Coordinates of C-alpha atoms in Angstrom, one line a residue:
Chain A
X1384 CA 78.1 104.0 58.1
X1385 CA 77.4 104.8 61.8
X1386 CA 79.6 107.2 63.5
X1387 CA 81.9 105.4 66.2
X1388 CA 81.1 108.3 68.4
X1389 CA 78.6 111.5 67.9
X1390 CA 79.5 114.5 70.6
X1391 CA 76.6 116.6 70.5
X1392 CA 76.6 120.0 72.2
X1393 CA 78.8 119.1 74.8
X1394 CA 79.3 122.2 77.4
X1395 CA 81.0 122.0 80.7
X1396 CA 81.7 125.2 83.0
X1397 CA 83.4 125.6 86.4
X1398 CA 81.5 127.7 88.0
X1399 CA 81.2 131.0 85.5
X1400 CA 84.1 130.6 83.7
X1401 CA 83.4 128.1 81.1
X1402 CA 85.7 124.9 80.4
X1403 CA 84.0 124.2 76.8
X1404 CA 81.2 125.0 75.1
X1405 CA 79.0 124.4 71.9
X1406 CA 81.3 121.2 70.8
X1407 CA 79.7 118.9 68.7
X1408 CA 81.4 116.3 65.4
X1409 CA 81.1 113.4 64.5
X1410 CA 84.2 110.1 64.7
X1411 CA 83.9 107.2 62.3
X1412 CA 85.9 103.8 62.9
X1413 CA 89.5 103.8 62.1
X1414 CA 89.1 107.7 61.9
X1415 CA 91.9 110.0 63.6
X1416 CA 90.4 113.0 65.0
X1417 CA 93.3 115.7 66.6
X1418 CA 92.3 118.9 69.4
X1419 CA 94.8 121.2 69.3
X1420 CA 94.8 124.7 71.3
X1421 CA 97.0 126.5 73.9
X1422 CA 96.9 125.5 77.5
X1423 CA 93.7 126.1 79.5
X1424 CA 92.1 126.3 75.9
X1425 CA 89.5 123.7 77.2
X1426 CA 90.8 120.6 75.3
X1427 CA 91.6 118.5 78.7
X1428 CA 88.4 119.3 80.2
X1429 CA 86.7 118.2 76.6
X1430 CA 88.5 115.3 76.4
X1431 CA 87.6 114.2 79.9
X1432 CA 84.0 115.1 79.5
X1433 CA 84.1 112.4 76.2
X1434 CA 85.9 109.9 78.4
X1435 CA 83.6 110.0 81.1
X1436 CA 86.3 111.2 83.7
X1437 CA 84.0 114.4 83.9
X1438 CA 79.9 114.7 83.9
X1439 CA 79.1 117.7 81.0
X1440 CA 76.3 120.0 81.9
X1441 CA 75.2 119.3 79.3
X1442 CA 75.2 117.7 75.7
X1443 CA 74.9 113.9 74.6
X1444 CA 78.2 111.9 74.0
X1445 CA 76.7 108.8 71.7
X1446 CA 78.6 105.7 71.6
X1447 CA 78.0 103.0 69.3
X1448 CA 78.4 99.8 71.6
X1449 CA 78.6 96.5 70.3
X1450 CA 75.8 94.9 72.3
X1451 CA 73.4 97.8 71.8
X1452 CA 74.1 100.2 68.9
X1453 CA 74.1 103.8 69.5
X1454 CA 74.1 104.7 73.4
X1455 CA 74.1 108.1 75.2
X1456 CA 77.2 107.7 77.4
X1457 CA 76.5 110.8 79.7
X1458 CA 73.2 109.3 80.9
X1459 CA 74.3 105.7 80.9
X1460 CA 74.5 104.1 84.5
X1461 CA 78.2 104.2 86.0
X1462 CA 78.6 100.3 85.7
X1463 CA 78.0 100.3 82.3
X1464 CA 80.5 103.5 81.8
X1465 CA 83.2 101.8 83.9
X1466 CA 82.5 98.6 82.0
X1467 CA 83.3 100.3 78.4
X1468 CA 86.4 102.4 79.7
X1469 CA 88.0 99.6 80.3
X1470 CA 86.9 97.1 77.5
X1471 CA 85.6 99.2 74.0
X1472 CA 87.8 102.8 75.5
X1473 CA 91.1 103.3 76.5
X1474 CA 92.8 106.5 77.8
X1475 CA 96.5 107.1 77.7
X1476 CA 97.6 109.9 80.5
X1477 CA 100.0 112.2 79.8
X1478 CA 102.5 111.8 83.0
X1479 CA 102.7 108.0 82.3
X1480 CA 102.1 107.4 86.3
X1481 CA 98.5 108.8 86.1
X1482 CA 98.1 105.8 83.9
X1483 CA 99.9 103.0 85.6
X1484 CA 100.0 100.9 88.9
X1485 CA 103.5 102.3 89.7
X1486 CA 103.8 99.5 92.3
X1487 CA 102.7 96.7 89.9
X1488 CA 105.1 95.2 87.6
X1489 CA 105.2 95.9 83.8
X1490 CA 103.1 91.9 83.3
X1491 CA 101.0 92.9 86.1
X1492 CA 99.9 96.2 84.7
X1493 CA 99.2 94.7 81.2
X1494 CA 97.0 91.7 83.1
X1495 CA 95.3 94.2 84.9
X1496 CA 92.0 95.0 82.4
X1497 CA 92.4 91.4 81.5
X1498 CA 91.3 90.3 84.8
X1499 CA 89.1 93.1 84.9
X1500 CA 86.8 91.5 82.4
X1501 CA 87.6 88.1 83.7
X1502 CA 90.8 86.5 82.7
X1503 CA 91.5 83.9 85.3
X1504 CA 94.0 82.1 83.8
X1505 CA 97.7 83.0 84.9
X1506 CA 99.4 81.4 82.0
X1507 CA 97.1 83.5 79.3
X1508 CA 97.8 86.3 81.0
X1509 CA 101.3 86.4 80.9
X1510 CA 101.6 85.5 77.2
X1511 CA 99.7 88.1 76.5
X1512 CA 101.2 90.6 78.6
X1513 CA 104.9 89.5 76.5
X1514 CA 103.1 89.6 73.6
X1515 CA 102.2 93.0 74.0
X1516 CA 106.0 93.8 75.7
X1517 CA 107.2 92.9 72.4
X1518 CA 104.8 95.3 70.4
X1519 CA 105.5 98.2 72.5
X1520 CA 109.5 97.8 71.7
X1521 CA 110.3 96.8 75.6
X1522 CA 112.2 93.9 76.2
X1523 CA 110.4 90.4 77.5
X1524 CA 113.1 90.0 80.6
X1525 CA 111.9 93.1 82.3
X1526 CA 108.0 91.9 82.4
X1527 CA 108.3 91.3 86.1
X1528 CA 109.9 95.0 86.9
X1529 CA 108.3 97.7 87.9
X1530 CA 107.6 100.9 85.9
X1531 CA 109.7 103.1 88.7
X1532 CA 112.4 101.2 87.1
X1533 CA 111.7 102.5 83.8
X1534 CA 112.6 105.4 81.5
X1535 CA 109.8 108.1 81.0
X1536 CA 109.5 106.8 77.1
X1537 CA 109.7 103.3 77.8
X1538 CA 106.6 104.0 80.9
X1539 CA 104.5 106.0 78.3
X1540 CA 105.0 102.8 75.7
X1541 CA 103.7 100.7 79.0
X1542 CA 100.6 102.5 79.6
X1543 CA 99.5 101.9 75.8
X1544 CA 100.3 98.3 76.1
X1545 CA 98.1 98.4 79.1
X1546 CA 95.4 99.8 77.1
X1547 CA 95.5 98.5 74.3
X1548 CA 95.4 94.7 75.4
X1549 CA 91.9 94.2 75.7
X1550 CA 91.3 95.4 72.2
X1551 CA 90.0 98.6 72.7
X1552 CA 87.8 100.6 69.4
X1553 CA 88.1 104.0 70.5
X1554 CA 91.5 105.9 72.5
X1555 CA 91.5 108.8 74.5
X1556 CA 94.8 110.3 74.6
X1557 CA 95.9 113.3 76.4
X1558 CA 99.2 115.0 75.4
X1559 CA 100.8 111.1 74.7
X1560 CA 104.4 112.4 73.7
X1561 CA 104.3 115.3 76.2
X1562 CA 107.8 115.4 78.6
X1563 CA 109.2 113.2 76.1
X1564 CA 112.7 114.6 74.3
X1565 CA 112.4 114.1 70.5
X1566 CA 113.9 111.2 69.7
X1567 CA 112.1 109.4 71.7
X1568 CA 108.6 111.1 71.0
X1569 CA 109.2 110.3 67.2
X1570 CA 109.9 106.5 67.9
X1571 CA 106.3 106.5 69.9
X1572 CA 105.1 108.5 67.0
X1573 CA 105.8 106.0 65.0
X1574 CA 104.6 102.9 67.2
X1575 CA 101.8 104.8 67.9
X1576 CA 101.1 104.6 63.9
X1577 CA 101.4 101.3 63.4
X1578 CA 99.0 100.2 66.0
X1579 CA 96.4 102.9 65.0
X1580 CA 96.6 101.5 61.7
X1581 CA 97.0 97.9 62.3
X1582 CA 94.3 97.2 64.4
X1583 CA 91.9 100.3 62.9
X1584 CA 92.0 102.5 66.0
X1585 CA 89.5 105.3 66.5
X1586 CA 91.3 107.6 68.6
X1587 CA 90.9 111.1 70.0
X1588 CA 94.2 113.2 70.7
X1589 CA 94.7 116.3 72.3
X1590 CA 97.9 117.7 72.0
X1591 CA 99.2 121.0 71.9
X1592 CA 102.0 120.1 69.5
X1593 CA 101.6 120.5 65.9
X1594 CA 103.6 117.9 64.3
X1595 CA 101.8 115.2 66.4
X1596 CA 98.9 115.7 65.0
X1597 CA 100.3 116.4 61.7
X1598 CA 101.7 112.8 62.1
X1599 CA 98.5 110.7 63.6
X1600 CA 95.8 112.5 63.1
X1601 CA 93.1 112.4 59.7
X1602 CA 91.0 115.6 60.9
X1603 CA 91.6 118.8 63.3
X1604 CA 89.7 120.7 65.9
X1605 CA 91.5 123.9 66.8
X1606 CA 90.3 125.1 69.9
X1607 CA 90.3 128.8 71.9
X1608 CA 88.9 129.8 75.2
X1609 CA 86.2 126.8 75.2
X1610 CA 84.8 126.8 71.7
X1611 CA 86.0 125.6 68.6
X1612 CA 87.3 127.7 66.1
X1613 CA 88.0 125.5 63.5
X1614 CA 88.1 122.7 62.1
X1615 CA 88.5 120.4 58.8
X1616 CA 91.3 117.9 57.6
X1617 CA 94.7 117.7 58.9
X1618 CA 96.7 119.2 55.8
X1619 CA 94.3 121.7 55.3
X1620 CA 93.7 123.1 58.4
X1621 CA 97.9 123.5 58.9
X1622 CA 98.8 124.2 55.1
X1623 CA 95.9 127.0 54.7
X1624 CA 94.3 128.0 58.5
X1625 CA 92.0 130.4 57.8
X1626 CA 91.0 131.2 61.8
X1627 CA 93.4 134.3 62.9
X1628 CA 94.0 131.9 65.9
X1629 CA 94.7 128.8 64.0
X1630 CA 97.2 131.3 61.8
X1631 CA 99.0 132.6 65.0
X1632 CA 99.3 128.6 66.2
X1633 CA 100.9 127.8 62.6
X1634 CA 103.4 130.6 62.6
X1635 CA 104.5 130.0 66.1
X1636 CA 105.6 126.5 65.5
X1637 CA 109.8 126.8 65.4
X1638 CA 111.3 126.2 62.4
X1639 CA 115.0 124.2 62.7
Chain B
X462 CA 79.1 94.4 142.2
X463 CA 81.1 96.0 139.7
X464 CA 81.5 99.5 138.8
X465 CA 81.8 98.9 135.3
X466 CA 78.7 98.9 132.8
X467 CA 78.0 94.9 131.9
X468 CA 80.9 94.9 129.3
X469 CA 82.4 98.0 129.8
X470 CA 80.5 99.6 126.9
X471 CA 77.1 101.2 127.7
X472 CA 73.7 100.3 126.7
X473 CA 73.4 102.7 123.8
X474 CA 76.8 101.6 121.9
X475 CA 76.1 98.0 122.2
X476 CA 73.0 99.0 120.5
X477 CA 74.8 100.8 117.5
X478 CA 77.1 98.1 117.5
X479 CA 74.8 95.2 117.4
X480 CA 73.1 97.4 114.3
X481 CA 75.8 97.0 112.5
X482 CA 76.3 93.1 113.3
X483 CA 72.9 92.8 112.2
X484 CA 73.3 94.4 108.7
X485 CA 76.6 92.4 108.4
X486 CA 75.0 89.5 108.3
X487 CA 72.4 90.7 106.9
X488 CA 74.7 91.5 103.6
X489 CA 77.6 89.0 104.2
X490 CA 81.0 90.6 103.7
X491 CA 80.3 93.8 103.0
X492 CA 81.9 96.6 105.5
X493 CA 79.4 98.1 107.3
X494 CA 80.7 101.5 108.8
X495 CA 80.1 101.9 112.8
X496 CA 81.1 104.7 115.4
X497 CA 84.0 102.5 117.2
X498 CA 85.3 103.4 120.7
X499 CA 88.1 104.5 122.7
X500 CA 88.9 101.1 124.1
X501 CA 91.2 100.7 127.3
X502 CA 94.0 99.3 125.2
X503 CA 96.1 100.5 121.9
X504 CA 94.8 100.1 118.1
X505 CA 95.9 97.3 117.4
X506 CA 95.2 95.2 120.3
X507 CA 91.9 93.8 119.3
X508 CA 89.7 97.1 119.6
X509 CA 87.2 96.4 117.3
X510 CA 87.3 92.6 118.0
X511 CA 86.3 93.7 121.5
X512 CA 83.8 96.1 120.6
X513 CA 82.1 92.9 119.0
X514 CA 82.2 90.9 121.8
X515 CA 81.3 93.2 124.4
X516 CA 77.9 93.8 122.1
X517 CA 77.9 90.1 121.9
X518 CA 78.3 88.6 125.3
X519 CA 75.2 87.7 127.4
X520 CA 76.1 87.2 131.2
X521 CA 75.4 83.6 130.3
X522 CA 77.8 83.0 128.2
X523 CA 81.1 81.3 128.7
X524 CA 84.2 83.5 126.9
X525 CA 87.5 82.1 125.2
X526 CA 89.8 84.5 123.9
X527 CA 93.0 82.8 121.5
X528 CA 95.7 84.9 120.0
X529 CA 97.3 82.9 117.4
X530 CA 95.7 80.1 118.4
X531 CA 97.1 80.2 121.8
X532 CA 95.2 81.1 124.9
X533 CA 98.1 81.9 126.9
X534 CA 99.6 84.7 125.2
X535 CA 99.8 88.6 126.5
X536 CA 97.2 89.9 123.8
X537 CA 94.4 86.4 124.7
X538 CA 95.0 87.1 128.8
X539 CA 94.5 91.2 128.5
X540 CA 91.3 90.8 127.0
X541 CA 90.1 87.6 128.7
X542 CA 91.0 89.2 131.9
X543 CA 89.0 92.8 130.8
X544 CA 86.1 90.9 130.2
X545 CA 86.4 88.8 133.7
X546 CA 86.4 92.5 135.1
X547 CA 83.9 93.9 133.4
X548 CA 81.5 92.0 132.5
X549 CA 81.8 89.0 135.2
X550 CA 81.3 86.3 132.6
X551 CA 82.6 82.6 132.4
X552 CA 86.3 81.9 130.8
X553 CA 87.5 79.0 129.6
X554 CA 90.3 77.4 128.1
X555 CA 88.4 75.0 125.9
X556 CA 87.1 75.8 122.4
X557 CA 83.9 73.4 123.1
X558 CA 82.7 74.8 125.6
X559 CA 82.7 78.7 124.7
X560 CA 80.0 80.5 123.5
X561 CA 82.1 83.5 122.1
X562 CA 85.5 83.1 121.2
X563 CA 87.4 86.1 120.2
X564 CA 90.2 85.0 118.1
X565 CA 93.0 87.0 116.4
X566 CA 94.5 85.0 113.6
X567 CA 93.5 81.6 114.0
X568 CA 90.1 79.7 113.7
X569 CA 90.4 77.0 116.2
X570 CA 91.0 73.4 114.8
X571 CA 88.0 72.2 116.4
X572 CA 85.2 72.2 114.6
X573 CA 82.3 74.8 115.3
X574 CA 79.1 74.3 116.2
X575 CA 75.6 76.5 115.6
X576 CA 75.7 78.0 119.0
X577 CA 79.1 79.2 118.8
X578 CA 79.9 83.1 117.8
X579 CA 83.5 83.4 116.7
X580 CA 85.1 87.2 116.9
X581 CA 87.5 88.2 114.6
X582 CA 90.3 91.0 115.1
X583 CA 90.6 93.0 112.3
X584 CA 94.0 95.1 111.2
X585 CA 92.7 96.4 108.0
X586 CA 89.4 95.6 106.7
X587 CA 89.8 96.5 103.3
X588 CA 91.1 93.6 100.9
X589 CA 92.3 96.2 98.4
X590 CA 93.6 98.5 100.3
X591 CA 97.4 98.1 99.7
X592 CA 96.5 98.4 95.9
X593 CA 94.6 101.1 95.8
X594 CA 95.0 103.8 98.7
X595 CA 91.3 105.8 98.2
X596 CA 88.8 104.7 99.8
X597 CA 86.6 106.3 98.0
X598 CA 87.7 104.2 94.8
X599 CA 87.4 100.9 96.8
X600 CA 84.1 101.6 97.9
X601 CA 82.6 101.8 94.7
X602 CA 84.6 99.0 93.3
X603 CA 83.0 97.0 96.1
X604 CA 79.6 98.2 94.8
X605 CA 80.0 97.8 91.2
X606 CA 82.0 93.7 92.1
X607 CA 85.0 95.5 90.2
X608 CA 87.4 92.6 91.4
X609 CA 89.9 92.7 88.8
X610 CA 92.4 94.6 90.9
X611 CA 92.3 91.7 93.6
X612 CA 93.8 89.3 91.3
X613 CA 97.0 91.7 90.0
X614 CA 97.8 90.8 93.4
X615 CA 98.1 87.3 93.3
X616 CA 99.2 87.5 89.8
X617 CA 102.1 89.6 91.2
X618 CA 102.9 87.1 93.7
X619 CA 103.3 84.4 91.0
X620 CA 105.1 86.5 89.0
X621 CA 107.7 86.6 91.4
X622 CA 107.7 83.6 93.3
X623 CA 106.6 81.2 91.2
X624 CA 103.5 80.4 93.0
X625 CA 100.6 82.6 95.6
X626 CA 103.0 82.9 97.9
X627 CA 100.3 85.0 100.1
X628 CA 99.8 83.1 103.1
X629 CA 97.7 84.8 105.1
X630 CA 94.8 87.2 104.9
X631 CA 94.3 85.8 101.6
X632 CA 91.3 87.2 100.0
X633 CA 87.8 85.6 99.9
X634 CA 84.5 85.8 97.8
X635 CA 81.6 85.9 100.4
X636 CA 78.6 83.8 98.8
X637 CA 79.4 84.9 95.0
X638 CA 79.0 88.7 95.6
X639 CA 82.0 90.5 98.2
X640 CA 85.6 90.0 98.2
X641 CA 86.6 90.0 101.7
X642 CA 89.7 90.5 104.1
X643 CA 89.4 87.2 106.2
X644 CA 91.5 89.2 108.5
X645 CA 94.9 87.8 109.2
X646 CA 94.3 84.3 109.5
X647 CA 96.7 81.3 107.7
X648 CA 95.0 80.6 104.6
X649 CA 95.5 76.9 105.7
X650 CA 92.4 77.9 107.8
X651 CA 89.9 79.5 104.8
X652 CA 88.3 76.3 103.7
X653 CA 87.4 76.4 108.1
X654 CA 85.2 79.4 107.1
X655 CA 82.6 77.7 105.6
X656 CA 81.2 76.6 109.2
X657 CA 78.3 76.1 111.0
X658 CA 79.3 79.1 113.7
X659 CA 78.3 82.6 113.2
X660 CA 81.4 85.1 112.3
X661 CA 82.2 88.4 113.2
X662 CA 84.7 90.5 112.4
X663 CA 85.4 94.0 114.3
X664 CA 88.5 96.5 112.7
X665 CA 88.1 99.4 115.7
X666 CA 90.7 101.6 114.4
X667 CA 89.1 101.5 110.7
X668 CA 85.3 101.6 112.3
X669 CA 84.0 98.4 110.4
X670 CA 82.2 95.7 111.0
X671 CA 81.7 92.9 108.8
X672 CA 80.4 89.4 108.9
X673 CA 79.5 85.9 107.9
X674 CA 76.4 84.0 108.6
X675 CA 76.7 80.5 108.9
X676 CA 77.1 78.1 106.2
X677 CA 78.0 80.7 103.9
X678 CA 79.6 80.2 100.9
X679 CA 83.6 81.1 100.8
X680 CA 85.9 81.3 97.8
X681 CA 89.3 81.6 97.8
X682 CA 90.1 83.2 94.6
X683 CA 92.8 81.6 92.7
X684 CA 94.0 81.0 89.0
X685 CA 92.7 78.4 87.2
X686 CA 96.5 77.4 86.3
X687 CA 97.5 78.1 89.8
X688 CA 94.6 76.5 92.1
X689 CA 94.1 77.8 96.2
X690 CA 95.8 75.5 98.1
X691 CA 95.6 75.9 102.6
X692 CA 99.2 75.2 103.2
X693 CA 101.2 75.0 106.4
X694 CA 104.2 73.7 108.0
X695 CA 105.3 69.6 106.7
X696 CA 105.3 68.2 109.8
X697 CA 103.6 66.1 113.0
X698 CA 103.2 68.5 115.8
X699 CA 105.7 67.4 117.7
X700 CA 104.0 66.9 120.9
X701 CA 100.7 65.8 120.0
X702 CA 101.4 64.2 116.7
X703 CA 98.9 65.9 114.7
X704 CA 99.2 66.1 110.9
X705 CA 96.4 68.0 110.3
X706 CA 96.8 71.3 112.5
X707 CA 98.5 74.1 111.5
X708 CA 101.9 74.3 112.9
X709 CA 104.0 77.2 114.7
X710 CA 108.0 76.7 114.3
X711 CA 110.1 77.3 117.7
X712 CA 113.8 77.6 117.4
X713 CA 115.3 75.7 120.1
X714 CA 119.0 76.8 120.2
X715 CA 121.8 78.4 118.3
X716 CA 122.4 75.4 116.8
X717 CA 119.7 74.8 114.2
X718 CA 117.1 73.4 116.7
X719 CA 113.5 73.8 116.1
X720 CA 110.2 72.0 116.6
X721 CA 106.9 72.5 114.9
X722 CA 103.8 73.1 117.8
X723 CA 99.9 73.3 116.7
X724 CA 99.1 77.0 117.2
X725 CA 96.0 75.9 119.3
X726 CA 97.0 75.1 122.5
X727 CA 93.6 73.8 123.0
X728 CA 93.2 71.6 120.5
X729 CA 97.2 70.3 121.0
X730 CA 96.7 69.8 125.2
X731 CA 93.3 68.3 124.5
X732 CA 94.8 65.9 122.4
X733 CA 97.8 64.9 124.5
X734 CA 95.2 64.4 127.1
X735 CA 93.6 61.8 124.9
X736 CA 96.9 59.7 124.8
X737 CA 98.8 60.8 121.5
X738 CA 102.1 61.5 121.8
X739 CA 104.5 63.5 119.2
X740 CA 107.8 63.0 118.8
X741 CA 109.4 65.3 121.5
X742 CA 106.3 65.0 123.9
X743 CA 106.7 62.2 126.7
X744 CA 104.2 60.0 128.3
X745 CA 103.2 61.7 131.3
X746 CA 104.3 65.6 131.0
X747 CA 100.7 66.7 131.6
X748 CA 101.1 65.3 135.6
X749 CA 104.2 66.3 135.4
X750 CA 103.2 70.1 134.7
X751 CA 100.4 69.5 137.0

């Protein structure tokens, strides 16, 4: 089977200090792959070399596209990135108004990648921006108000509607459930789930909370000052870390 | 002899302005940057639309100068009255005899011949502007033909009312490839813009310069469920009689009085001359304003 997505060596600094370095794994289809490390850890800055949001210095990021197999996305031209982001990728924001048209309405902003890739039909659109209402939990009277209107849950359930309508393969997510109190975050936990399993997601999630992962995610990436210090399944890494970072993380998690 | 420069602007402007006319057309509807001028009137006034015409204008040519279709108004007499000064040219009243005609917000109902230019004022170049505030991020969604954005608009407007309810400055593909701002004009008059007259379009307080050669092609981008359609005003002017001239409503009284005009004054007196009559016009009001 062909990897979804193969990272290769990926390395980005700011000037001396280095964002990440030496990061390299493999993602299969449907797989579930977690990044977990403090803040300024380097997981963002990863995560947003992967998506395309930041050029790496260097390192290949190899994306198996439908029309062409196997293509480097760092070196592919910016149409063609902009094209997959909002077709094959999707990327969920953490602050829920990174993600969304806050002065579109809650139909408007699903439509949006729809008519991106060509949707001119009004009536389409609108069914399948309810459609997706529906499969986010939010009710199909308030498709014509605006996100300001919204709750900070109900916004963050909007932006994966919004990306998740064109039938993405592969989603970026950074810090999805962060800001969120727990009740809440456990309902999109669960959401988040069934749509990861339903429609055979590949996502990347970076997160600095264990029990997400723990949750969503099939395999682990622990991260410290820019490189990777370990990584393996999900379970494993958590019930037996063997890294003395990774130990610290797993200790420091509060018990109720 | 006049003091002034032939058109107020100096020899070297005009150049860099007529530049960037030239790669206008050259590319139609793309926004092609250019180092506007202090004016002698307020953003907003018709700087750039001026800046265009002044790099236009030959001393040969024979000016008209509408604002919303009227000639007559404080914004058409200022600038026909600036170029009087400084350039010396012809004026006129009548959109078949001009050469240039600097409009702002209206395309005359005339039709437009090959020797016409026609000089549009220009608010806010930028069709995607109130969507997406960087221009940075518009530019290169102009250069990759990301137009997706353009339609949340209209999508929004059904949404919400039901129908496009954007009547004016309502966005245009320029020959398959730009979406364009057709400046403010009804969009009762986009199906005009495919004409046989050059047009320019001047946004001095935004520095662009854009433009359409003639008989390009124009879109107006719509839903397939929820076709373009020029609307305007269900009525006969009502003193010429025209149904097929966009209409201005004037409220007559406190008591729920109103009339419905043409917006060009030319093409409305021009017609009454001719002998029709609407239905609060009378016979012989042109003598009697005489």
């Amino acid at each position: 089977m062909t990897p979804l997505l193969q990272v290769r060596d990926i390395r980005k600094t700011y000037g001396s200090f280095v964002g990440c370095t030496d990061v390299s794994f493999d993602l299969y289809p449907g797989e579930v792959m977690g990044i977990v490390g403090e803040s300024g850890s380097g997981k963002s800055t990863l995560l947003n070399c992967l998506a395309g949001h930041l050029p790496p210095d260097q390192g290949e990021v190899v994306f198996d596209t439908l029309a062409d197999g196997p293509v480097d996305t760092v070196t592919m031209s910016e149409p063609e990135r902009r094209m997959l982001s909002r077709t094959d990728w999707a990327f969920v924001h953490q602050h829920a108004r990174d993600g969304l048209r806050m002065s579109v309405s809650a139909g408007g902003n699903i439509g949006e990648r729809l008519m991106a890739v060509g949707d001119r039909h009004y009536g389409n659109i609108r069914e399948r921006a309810v459609d997706w209402l529906g499969r986010v939990e939010i009710k199909e009277e308030r498709v014509d108000d605006r996100p300001t209107a919204f709750s900070g849950g109900m916004q963050q359930r909007l932006q994966i509607a919004r990306n998740l309508v064109t039938g993405p393969r592969l989603v970026f997510m950074d810090e999805p459930t962060g800001g969120l109190d727990v009740s809440v975050q456990a309902r999109l936990l669960d959401l988040l789930r069934g749509l990861v399993r339903e429609m055979g997601l590949s996502a990347i999630i970076v997160t600095h909370d264990l029990a997400v992962v723990r949750l969503l995610a099939d395999r682990l990436m622990v991260m410290k000052d820019g490189h990777v210090v370990e990584t393996g399944l999900t379970d494993q890494v958590l019930d037996d870390p063997q890294h003395a970072y990774t130990q610290l993380l797993v200790s420091s998690v509060l018990q109720v | 002899m006049s003091d002034y420069n032939f058109a107020y602007l100096d020899e070297q402007t005009k150049r860099m302005i007529r530049r960037a006319i030239l790669k206008g057309l050259a590319i139609p509807g793309y926004q092609v940057p250019f180092a506007s001028r202090e004016m002698p009137m307020p953003y907003g006034w018709g700087t750039g639309g001026v800046q265009v015409s002044a790099a236009t204008l030959t001393p040969d040519d024979t000016l008209k100068v509408i604002d919303q279709g009227a000639d007559d108004t404080t914004n058409a007499v200022s600038i026909r009255k600036f170029f009087e000064r400084t350039a010396g040219v012809a004026t006129t009243e009548e959109t078949g005899e001009a050469d240039v005609i600097q409009t702002r917000h209206r395309i005359p109902e005339a039709a437009l011949r090959e020797d016409q230019i026609l000089v549009y004022q220009v608010p806010i170049p930028e069709p995607l502007r109130f969507l997406e505030p960087r221009e940075t991020e518009t530019r290169k969604m102009h250069a990759l033909e990301e137009y997706g954005l353009m339609h949340v608009k209209l999508y929004e407007d059904i949404s919400q009312h039901g129908a496009i309810a954007t009547s004016y400055a309502y966005p245009v593909k320029v020959e398959g490839r730009y979406v364009m701002d057709p400046s403010p004009i009804p969009k009762f008059d986009n199906p005009k813009m495919e004409m046989a007259a050059i047009q320019l379009f001047g946004a001095g307080r935004e520095q662009r310069i854009y433009a359409v050669p003639p008989y390009t092609k124009i879109v107006s981008l719509d839903f397939e469920d929820y076709p373009f359609e020029a609307s305007k005003a269900d009525h006969a002017c009502d003193l010429c009689g025209s149904e097929h001239s966009y209409l201005d409503e004037v409220i007559l009284d406190d008591k729920g009085g109103r009339m419905f005009v043409c917006s060009d004054t030319d093409y409305c007196r021009s017609r009454r001359a001719e002998g029709y009559v609407g239905r609060l016009g009378t016979e012989n009001e042109l003598e009697a304003s005489a």
